[in-house]
Short mmCIF file of C-alpha atoms and ligand atoms in Angstrom, two decimals:
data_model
loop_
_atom_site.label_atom_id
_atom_site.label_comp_id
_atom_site.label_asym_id
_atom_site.label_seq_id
_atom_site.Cartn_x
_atom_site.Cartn_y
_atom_site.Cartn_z
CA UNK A 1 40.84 -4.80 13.40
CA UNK A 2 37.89 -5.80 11.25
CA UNK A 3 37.73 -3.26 7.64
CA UNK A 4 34.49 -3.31 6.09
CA UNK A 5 32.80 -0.88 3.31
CA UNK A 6 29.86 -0.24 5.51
CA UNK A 7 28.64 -1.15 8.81
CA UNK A 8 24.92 -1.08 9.95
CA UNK A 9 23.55 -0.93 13.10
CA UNK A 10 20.33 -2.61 13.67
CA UNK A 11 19.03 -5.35 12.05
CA UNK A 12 15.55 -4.50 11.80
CA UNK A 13 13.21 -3.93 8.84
CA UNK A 14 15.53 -0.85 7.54
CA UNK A 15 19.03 -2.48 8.34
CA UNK A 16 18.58 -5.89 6.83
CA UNK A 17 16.83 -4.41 3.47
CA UNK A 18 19.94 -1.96 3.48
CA UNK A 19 22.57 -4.66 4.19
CA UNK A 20 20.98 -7.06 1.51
CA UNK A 21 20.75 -4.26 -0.95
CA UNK A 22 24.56 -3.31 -0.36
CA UNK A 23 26.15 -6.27 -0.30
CA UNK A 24 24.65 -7.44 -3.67
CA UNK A 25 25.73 -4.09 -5.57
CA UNK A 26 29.02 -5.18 -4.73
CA UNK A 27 29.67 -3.57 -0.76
CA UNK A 28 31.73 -5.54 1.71
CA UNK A 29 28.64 -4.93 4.59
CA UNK A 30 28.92 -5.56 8.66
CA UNK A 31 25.49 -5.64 9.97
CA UNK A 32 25.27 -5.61 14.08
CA UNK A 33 22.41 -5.68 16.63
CA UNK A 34 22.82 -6.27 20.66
CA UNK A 35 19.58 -8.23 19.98
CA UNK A 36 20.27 -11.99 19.96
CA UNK A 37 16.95 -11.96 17.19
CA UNK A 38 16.99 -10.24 14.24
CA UNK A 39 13.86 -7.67 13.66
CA UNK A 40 11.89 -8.41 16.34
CA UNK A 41 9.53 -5.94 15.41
CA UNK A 42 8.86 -7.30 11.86
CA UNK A 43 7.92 -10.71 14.14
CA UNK A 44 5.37 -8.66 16.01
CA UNK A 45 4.01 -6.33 13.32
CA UNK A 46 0.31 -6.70 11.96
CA UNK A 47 -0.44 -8.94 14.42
CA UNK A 48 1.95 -11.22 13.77
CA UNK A 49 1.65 -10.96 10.00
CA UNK A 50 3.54 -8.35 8.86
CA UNK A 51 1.83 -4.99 7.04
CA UNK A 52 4.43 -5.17 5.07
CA UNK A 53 3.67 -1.96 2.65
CA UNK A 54 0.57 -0.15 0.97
CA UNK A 55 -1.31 -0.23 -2.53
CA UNK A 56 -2.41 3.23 -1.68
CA UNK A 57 0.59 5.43 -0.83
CA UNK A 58 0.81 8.02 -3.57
CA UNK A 59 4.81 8.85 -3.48
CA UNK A 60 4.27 12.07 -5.67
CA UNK A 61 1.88 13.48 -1.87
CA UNK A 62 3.54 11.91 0.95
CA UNK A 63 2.39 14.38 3.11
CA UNK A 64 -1.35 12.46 2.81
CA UNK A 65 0.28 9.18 4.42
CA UNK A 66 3.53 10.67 6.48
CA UNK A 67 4.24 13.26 8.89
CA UNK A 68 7.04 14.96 10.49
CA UNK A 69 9.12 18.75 10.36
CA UNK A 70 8.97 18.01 6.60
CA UNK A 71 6.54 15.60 5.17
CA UNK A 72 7.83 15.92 1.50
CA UNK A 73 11.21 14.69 2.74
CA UNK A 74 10.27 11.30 1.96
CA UNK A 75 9.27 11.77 -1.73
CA UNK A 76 12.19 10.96 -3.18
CA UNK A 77 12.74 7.80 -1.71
CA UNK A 78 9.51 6.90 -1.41
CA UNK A 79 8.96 7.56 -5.51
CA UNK A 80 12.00 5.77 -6.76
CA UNK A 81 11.49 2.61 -4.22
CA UNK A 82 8.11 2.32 -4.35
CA UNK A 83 5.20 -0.35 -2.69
CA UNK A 84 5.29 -2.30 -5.83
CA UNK A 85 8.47 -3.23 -6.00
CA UNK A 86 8.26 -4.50 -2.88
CA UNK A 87 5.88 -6.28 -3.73
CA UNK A 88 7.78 -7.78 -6.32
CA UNK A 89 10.37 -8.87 -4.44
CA UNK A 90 8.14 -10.32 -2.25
CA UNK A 91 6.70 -12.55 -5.33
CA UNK A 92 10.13 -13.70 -6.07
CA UNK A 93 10.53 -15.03 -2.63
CA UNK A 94 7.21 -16.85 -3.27
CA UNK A 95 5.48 -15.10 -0.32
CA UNK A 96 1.64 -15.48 -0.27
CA UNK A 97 -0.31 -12.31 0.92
CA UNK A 98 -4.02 -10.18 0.56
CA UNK A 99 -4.92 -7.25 0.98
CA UNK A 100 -6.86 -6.05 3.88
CA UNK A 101 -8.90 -2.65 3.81
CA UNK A 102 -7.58 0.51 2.47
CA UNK A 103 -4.20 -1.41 0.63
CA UNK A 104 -2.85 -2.38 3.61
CA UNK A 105 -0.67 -5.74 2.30
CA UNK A 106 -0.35 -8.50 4.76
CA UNK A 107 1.58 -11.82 4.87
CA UNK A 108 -0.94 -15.07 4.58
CA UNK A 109 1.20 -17.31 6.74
CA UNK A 110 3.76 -15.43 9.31
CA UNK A 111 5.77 -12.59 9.59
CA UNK A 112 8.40 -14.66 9.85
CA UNK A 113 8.15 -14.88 6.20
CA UNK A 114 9.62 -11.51 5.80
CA UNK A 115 12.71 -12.12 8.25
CA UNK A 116 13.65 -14.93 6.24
CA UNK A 117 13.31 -13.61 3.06
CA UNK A 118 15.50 -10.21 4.69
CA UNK A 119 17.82 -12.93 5.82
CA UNK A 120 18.21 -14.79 2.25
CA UNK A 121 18.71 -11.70 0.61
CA UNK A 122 21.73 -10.77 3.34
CA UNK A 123 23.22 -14.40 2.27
CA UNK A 124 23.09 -12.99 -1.24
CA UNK A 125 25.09 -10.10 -0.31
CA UNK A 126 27.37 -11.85 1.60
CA UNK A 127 26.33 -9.86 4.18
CA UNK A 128 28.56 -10.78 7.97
CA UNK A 129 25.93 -10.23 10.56
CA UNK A 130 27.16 -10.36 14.11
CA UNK A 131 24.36 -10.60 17.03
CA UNK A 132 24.40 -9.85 19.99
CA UNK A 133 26.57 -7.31 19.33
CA UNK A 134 26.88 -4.05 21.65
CA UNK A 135 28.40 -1.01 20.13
CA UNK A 136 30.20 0.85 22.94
CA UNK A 137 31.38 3.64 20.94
CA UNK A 138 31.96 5.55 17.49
CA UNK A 139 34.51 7.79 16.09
CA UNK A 140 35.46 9.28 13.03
CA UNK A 141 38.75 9.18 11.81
CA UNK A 142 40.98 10.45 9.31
CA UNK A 143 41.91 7.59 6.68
CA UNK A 144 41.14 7.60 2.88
CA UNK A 145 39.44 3.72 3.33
CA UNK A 146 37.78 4.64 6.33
CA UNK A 147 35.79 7.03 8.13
CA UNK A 148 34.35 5.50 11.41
CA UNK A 149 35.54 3.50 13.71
CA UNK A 150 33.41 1.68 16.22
CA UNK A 151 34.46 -0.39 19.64
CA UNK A 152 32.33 -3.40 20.07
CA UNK A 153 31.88 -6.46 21.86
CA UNK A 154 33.46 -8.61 18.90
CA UNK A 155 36.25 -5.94 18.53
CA UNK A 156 37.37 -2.47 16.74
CA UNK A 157 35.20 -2.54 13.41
CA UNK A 158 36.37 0.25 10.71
CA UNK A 159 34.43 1.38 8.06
CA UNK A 160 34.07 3.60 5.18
CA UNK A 161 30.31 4.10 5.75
CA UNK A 162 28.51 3.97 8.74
CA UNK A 163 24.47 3.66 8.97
CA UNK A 164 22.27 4.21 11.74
CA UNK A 165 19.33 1.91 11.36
CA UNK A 166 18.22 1.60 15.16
CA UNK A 167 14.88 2.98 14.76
CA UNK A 168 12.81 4.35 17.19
CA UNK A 169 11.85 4.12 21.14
CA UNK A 170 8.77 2.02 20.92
CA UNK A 171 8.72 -0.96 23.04
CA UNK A 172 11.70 -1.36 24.68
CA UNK A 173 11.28 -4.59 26.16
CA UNK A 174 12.06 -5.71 22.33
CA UNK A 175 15.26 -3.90 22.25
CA UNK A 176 14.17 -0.29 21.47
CA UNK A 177 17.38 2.01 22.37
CA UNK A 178 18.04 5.87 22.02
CA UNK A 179 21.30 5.11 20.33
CA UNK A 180 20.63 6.56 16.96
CA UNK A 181 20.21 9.64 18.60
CA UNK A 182 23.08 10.17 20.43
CA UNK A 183 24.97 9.47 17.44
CA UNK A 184 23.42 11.99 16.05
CA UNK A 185 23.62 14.07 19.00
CA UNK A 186 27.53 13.14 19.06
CA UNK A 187 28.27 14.16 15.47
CA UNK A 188 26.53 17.50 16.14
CA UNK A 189 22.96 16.84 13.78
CA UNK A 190 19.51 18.48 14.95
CA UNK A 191 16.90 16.15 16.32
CA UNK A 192 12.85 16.84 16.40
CA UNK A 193 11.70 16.08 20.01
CA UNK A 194 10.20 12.53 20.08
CA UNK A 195 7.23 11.36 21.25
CA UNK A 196 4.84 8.47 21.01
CA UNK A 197 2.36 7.48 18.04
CA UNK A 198 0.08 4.95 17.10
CA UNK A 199 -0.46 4.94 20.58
CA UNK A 200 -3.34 4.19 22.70
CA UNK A 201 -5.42 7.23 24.35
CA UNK A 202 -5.59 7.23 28.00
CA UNK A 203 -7.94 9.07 29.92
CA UNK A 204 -8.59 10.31 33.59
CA UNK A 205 -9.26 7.48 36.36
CA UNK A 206 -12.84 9.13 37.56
CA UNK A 207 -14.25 10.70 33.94
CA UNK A 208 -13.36 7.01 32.64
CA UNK A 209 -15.25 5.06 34.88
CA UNK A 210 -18.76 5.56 33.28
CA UNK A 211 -16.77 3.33 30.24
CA UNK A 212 -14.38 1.35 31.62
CA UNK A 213 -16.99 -1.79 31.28
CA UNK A 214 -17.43 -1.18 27.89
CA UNK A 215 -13.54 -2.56 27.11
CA UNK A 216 -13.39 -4.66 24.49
CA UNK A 217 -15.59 -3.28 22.62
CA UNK A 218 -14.71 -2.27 19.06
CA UNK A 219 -17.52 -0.18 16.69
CA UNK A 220 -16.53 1.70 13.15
CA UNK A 221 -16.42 5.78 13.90
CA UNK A 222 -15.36 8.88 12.55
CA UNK A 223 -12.94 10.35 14.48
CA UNK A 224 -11.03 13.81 14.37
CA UNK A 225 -8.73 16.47 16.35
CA UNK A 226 -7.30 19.94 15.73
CA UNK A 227 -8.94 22.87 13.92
CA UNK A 228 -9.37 24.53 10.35
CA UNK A 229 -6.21 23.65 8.67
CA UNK A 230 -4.27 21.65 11.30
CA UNK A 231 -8.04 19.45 11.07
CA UNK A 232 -7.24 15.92 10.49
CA UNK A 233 -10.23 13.03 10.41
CA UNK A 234 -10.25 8.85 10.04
CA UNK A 235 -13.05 6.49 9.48
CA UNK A 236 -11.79 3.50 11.25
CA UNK A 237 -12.76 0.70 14.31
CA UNK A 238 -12.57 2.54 17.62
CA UNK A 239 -11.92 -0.15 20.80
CA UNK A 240 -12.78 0.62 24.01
CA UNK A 241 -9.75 -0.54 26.78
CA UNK A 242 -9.95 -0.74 30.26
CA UNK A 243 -7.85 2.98 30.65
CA UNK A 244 -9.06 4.89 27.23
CA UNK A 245 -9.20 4.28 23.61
CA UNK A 246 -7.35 2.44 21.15
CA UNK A 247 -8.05 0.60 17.81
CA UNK A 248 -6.97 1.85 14.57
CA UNK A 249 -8.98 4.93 14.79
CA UNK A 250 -7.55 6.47 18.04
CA UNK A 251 -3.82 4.86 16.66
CA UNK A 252 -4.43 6.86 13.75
CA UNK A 253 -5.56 9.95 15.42
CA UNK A 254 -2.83 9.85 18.54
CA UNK A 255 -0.29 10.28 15.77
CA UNK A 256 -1.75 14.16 15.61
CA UNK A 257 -2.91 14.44 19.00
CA UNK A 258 -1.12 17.30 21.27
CA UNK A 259 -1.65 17.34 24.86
CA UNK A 260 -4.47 19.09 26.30
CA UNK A 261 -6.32 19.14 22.78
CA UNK A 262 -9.28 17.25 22.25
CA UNK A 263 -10.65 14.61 19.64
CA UNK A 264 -13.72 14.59 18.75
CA UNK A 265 -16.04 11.33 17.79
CA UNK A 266 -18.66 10.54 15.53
CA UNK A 267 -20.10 7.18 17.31
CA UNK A 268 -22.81 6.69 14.83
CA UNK A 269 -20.80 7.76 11.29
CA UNK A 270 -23.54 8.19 8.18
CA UNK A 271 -26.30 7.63 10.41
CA UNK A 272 -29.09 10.87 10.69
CA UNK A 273 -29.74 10.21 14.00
CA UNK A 274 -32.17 13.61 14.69
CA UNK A 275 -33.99 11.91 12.34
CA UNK A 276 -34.11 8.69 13.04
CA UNK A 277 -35.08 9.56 16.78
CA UNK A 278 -37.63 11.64 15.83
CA UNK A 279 -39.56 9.24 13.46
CA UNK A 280 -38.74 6.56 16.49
CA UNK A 281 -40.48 9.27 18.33
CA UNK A 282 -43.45 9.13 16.47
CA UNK A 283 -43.92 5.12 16.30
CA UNK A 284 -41.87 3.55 18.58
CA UNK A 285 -42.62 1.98 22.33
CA UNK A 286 -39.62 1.09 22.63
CA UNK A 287 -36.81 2.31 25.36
CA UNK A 288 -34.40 4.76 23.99
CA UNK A 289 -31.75 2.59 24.55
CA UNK A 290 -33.20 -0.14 22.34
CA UNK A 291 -33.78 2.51 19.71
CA UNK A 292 -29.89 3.31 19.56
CA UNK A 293 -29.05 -0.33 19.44
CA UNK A 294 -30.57 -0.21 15.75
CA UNK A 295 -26.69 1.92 14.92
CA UNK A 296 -24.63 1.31 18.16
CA UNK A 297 -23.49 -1.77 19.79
CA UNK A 298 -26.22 -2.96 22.49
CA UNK A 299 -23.89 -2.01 25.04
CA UNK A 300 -22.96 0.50 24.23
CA UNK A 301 -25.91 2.36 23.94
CA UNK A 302 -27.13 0.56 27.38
CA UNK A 303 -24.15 2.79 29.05
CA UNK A 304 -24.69 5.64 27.52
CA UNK A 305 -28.41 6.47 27.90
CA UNK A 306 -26.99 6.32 31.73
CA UNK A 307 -25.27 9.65 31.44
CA UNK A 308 -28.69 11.28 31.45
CA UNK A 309 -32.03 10.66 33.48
CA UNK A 310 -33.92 12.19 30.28
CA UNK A 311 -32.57 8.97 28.11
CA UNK A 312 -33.35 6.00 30.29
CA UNK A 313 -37.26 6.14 28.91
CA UNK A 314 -39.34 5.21 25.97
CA UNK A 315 -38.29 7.27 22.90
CA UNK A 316 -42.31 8.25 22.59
CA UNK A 317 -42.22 9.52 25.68
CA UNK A 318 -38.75 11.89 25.62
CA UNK A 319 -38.43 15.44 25.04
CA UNK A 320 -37.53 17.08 21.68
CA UNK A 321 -34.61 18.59 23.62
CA UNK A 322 -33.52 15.29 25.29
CA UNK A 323 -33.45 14.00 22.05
CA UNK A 324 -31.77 16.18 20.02
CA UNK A 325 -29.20 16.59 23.10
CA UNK A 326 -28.23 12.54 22.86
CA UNK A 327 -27.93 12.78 18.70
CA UNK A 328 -25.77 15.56 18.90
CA UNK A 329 -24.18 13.78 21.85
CA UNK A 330 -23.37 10.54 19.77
CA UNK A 331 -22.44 12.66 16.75
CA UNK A 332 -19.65 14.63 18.39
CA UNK A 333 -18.43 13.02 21.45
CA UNK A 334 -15.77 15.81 22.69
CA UNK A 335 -13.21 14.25 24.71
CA UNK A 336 -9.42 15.19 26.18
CA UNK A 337 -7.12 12.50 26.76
CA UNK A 338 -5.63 12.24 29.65
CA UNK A 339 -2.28 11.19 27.88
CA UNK A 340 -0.97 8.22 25.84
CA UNK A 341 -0.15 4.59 26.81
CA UNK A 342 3.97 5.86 26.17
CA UNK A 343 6.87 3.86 24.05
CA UNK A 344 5.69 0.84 25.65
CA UNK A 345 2.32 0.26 23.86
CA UNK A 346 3.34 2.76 20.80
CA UNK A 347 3.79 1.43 17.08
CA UNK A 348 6.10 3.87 16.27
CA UNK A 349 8.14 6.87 17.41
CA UNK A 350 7.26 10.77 15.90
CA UNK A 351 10.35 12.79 15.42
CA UNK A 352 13.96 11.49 15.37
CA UNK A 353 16.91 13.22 13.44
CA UNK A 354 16.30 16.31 11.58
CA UNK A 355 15.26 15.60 7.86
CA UNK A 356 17.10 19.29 7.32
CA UNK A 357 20.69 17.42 8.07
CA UNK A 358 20.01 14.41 5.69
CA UNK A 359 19.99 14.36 2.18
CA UNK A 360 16.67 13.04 0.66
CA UNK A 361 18.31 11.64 -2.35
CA UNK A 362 20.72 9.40 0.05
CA UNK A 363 19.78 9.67 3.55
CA UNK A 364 23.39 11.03 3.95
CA UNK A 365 24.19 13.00 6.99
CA UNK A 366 26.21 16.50 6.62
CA UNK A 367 28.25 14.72 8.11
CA UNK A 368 30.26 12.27 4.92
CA UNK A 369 29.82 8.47 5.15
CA UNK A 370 27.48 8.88 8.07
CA UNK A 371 23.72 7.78 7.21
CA UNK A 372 20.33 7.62 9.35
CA UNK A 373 17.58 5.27 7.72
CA UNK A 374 13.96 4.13 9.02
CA UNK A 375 12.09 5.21 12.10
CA UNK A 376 15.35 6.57 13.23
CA UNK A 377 14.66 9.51 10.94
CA UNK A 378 11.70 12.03 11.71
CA UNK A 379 9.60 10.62 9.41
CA UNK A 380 6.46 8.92 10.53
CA UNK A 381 3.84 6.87 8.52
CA UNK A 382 0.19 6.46 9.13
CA UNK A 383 -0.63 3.00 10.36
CA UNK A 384 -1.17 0.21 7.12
CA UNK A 385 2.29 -0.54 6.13
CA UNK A 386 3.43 3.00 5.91
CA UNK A 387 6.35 2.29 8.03
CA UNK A 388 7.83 -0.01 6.85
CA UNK A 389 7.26 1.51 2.88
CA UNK A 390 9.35 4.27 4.51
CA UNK A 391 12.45 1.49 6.32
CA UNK A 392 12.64 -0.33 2.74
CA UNK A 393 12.35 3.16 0.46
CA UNK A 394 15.02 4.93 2.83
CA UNK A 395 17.23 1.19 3.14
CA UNK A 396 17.32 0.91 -0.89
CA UNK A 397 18.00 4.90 -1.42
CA UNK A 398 21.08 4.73 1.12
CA UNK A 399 22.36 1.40 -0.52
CA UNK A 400 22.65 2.76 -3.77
CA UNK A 401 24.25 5.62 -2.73
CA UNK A 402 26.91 4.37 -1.15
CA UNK A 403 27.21 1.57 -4.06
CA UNK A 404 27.48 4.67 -6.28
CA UNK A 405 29.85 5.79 -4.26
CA UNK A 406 32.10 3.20 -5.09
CA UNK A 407 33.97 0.43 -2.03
P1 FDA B 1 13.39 -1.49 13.84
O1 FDA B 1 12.81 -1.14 15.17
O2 FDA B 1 12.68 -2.46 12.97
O3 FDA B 1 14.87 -2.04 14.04
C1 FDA B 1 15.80 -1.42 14.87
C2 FDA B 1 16.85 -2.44 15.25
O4 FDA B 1 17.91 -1.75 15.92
C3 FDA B 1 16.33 -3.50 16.22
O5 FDA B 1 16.65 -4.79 15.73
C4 FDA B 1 17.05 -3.19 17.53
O6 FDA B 1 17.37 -4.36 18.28
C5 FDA B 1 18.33 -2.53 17.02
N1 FDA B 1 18.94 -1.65 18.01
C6 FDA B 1 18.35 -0.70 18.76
N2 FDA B 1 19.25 -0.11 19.56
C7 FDA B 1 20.44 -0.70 19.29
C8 FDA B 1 21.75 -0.52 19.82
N3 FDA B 1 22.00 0.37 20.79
N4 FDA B 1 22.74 -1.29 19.33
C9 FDA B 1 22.50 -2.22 18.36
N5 FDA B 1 21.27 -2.44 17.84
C10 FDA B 1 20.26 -1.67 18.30
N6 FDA B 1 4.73 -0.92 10.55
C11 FDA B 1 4.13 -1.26 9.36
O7 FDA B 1 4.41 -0.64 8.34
N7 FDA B 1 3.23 -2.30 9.34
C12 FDA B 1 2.89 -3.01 10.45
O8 FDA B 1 2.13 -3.98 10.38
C13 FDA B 1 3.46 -2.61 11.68
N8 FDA B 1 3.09 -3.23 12.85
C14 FDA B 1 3.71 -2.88 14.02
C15 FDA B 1 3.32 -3.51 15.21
C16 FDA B 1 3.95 -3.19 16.41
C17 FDA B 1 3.49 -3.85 17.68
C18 FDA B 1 5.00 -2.23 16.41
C19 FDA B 1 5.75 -1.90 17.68
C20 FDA B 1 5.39 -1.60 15.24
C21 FDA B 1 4.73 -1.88 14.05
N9 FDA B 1 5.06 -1.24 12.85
C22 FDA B 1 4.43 -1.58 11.68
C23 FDA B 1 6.14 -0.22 12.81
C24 FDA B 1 7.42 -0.87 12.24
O9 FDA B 1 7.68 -2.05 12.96
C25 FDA B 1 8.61 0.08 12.37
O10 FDA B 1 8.29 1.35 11.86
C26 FDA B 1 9.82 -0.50 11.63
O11 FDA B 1 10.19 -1.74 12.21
C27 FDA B 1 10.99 0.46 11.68
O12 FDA B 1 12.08 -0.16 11.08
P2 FDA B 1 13.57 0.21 11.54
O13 FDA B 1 14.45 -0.74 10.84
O14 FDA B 1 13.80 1.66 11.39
O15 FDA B 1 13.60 -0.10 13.11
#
């Protein structure tokens, strides 16, 4: 029988941070994955460079960067844990990074940067790590030193503290598993119905056709969905893919998507297009088409002057109505996805374990000793480095509870 003070499962972003963290205030820490790699989604993340957090996020309103049942669940964390310290522990590793647009931090070499500095800060701790390592099954039991018991492929583990860092169901082929959830399930907390986000938009086979040649194709846009209150808007890159939408825009805006609603986008954002067509109307010979391409990718407006006999002329020659029709057209493009591209193309899962059976100070369960952390949780950042704010913020508040707590 192996005894530890606390033993993690997954060693992703949230589960090494927490494991580091632990193990150098003083915890005896077993960290296991049935991955044979260590945070594969770290490897993978900002296209291979790692978002690793965000200038911008403004701990004291979460609710502008996060979502879930609760947004201001994660302001605790999230205020005493915040981006710049991070970032400072990121200088002391000597990691060189930029920022992007919009704060977004990235890595200037490889994400692999990150692992390894997860990884040295584990050796610090004296973390044990075991991988691969299944977990076939947890209990609690009754015993002063220790509260959980777990059956694994290396043996019976117990331990005083258990934490659930498995995160969420996005891209299984990387190891993605439902397991934090049946814990959860098993020791009798609420969960908030999952579903993709920062997913790719799909739409209908025949009403996609007219576009489908335009994938690949990536313009800035202002995109939105839901009404009055529930209204939520991005100015971001849209892409165009072979079976919808994607780019950060549409990632941004799937997050708040619900089936059957549409979005809405503007394809020309700033630009006074009634205007602009009607002074083009009044000293231009050109084709309409060739008019647009002055705010719109070439292509782009090449496909869509198709949609309507009344565009595919010279802009002298159109009608007033014609006209106004394609600016309003371009300006709000109304459109109803089809669906979403699913956990296998998704950044990130929405909902997890009910933020109303975890503490906020310590990302304790009601359930003693027993501790959810990262995506796991139902709390969901926008895309830029959000996430992962959230795995480290929720990893260090955890740690020092249970160092608090005492061994
Ligand atoms: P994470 O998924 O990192 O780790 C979970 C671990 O648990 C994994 O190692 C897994 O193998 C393990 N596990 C699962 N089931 C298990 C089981 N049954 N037994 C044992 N182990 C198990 N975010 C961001 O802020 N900036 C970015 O740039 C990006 N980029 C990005 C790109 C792509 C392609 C994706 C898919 C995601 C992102 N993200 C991101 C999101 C970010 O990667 C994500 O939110 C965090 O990794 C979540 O951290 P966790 O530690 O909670 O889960």
């Amino acid at each position: 029988m192996h005894s530890f003070d606390v033993a993690i499962v997954g060693a992703g972003a949230a589960g090494l941070f927490c494991a580091g963290v632990a193990g150098q205030l003083g915890l005896k820490v077993l960290l296991l994955d049935h991955s044979e790699q260590v945070a594969e989604k770290i490897r993978i993340s900002g296209g291979g460079r790692c978002n690793f957090t965000n200038r911008d996020l403004d701990p004291r309103a979460p609710h502008r960067h996060y979502l879930g049942e609760n947004p201001n669940f994660c302001r605790s964390a999230l205020s005493r844990y915040t981006p710049s310290d991070f970032v400072a522990l990121v200088r002391r590793h000597g990691i060189p990074f930029h920022e992007k647009h919009k704060g977004q931090l990235f890595g200037d070499r490889s994400a692999d940067d990150f692992i390894q500095m997860l990884l040295r800060e584990c050796g610090a701790g004296g973390v044990t790590r075991w991988q691969p390592c299944a977990v076939q099954a947890v209990r609690a039991v009754e015993s002063e030193a220790s509260r959980y018991a777990l059956d694994t492929d290396r043996g019976a583990v117990q331990a005083r503290n258990l934490v659930i860092a498995t995160g969420g169901l996005s891209i299984p082929k990387i190891g993605a598993t439902d397991f934090g959830y049946r814990i959860a399930r098993q020791f009798g907390l609420r969960l908030v119905p999952t579903r993709p986000a920062l997913v790719p938009l799909t739409f209908a086979g025949a009403s996609w056709a007219p576009y489908a040649a335009l994938a690949g194709l990536s313009l800035p846009v202002t995109i939105a969905t839901g009404e009055k209150k529930q209204r939520v808007e991005f100015h971001e890159d849209l892409l165009f893919t072979h079976r919808g939408l994607s780019g950060p825009a549409v990632l941004q805006i799937s997050s708040f998507w619900h089936a059957g609603q549409p979005i809405r986008i503007d394809l020309a954002p700033g630009v006074n297009l009634p205007g602009e067509l009607a002074r083009a109307k009044a000293g231009s010979r050109k084709l309409i088409a060739n008019e647009l391409a002055a705010w719109l990718p070439a292509r782009l407006a090449e496909a869509w002057v198709q949609q309507d006999p009344a565009w595919q002329r010279p802009v002298a020659e159109a009608s007033d109505k014609a006209l106004a029709a394609l600016a309003e057209r371009l300006a709000r493009w109304s459109l109803v996805p089809e669906g979403t591209e699913g956990y296998r193309k998704a950044e990130v899962t929405a909902g997890g374990v009910d933020t109303r059976d975890l503490s906020s100070q310590t990302l304790e369960s009601a359930r003693p000793g027993l501790f959810f952390i990262g995506e796991v949780v139902d709390v969901t950042g926008w895309l830029g480095g959000y996430n992962f704010q959230w795995a480290w913020a929720s990893a260090m508040a955890c740690a020092q509870a249970m160092a608090a707590a005492g061994p």
